[in-house]
CSV table of C-alpha atoms in Angstrom, one decimal:
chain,number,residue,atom,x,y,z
B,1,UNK,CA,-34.4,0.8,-4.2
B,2,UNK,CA,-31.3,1.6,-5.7
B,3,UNK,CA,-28.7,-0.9,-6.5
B,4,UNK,CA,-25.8,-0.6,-4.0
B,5,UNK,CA,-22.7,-0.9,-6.4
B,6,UNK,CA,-19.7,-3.1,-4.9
B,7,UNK,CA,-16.1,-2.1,-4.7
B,8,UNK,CA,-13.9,-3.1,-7.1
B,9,UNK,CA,-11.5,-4.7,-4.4
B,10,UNK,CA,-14.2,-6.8,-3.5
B,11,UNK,CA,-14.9,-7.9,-6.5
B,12,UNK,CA,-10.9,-8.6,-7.3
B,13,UNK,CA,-10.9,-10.5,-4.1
B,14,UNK,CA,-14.1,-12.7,-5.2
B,15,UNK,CA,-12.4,-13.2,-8.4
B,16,UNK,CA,-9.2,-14.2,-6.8
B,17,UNK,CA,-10.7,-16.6,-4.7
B,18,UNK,CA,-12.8,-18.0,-7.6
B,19,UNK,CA,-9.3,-18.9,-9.3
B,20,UNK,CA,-8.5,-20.9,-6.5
B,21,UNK,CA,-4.8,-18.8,-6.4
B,22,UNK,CA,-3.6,-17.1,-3.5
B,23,UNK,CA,-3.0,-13.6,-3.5
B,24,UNK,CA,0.3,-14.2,-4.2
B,25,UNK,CA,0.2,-16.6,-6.8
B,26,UNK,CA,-1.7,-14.0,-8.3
B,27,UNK,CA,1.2,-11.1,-7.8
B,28,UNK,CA,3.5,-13.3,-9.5
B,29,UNK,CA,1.5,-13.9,-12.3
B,30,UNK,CA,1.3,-10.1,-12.6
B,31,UNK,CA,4.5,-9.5,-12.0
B,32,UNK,CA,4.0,-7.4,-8.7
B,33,UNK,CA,5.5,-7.5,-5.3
B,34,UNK,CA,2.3,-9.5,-3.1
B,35,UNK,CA,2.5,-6.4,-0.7
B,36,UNK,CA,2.2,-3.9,-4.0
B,37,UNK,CA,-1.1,-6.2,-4.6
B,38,UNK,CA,-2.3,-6.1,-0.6
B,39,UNK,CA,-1.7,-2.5,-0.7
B,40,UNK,CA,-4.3,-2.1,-4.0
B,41,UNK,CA,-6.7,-4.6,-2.6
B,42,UNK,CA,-7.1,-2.2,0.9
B,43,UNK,CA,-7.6,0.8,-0.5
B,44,UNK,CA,-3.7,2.5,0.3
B,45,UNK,CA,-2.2,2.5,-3.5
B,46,UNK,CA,-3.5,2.1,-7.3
B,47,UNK,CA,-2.0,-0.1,-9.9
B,48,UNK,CA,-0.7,1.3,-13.0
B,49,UNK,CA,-3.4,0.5,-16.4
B,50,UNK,CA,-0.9,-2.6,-17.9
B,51,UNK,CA,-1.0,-4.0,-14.3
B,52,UNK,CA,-4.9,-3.7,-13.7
B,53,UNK,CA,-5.0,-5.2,-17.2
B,54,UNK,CA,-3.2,-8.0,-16.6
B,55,UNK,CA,-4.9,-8.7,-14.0
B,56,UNK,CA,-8.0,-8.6,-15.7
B,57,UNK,CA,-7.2,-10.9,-18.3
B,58,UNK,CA,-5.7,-13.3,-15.4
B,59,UNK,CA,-9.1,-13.1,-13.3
B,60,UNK,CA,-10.8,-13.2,-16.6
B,61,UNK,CA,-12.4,-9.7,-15.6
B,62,UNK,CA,-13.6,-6.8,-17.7
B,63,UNK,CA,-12.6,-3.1,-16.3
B,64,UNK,CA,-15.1,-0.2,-17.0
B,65,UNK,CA,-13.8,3.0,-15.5
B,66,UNK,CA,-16.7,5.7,-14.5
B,67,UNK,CA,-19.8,5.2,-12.6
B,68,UNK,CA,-21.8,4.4,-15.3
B,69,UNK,CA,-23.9,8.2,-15.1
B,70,UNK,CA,-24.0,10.8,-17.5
B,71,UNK,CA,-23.6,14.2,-16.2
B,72,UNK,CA,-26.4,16.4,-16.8
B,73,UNK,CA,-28.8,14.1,-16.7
């Protein structure tokens, strides 16, 4: 059975609670508005790469972009 992958929002959102912030502690930390950061987490907007990395480093994440295929395989 293949493994079903998770989104990345849900994993952010696991992470955040795992901090024991709130969401937007975690904005602030960033240096995003909390609704630029609500907006990401449900799908509607991205986050520029320095944002999604300072996030990363906050949550103490690691960002792979891809799905982890080769094409032509």
């Amino acid at each position: 059975m293949p493994q079903q992958r998770t989104q990345f929002s849900d994993e952010m959102r696991q992470a955040i609670r795992d901090s024991g912030m709130y969401m937007i502690e975690v904005a602030k930390a960033v240096r995003i508005a909390p609704s630029a950061l609500s907006r990401f987490m449900s799908g509607e907007r991205g986050l520029q790469i320095h944002t999604l990395d300072r996030l990363a480093e906050l949550l103490d994440l690691h960002v792979v972009s891809g799905s982890g295929q080769r094409k032509g395989r």
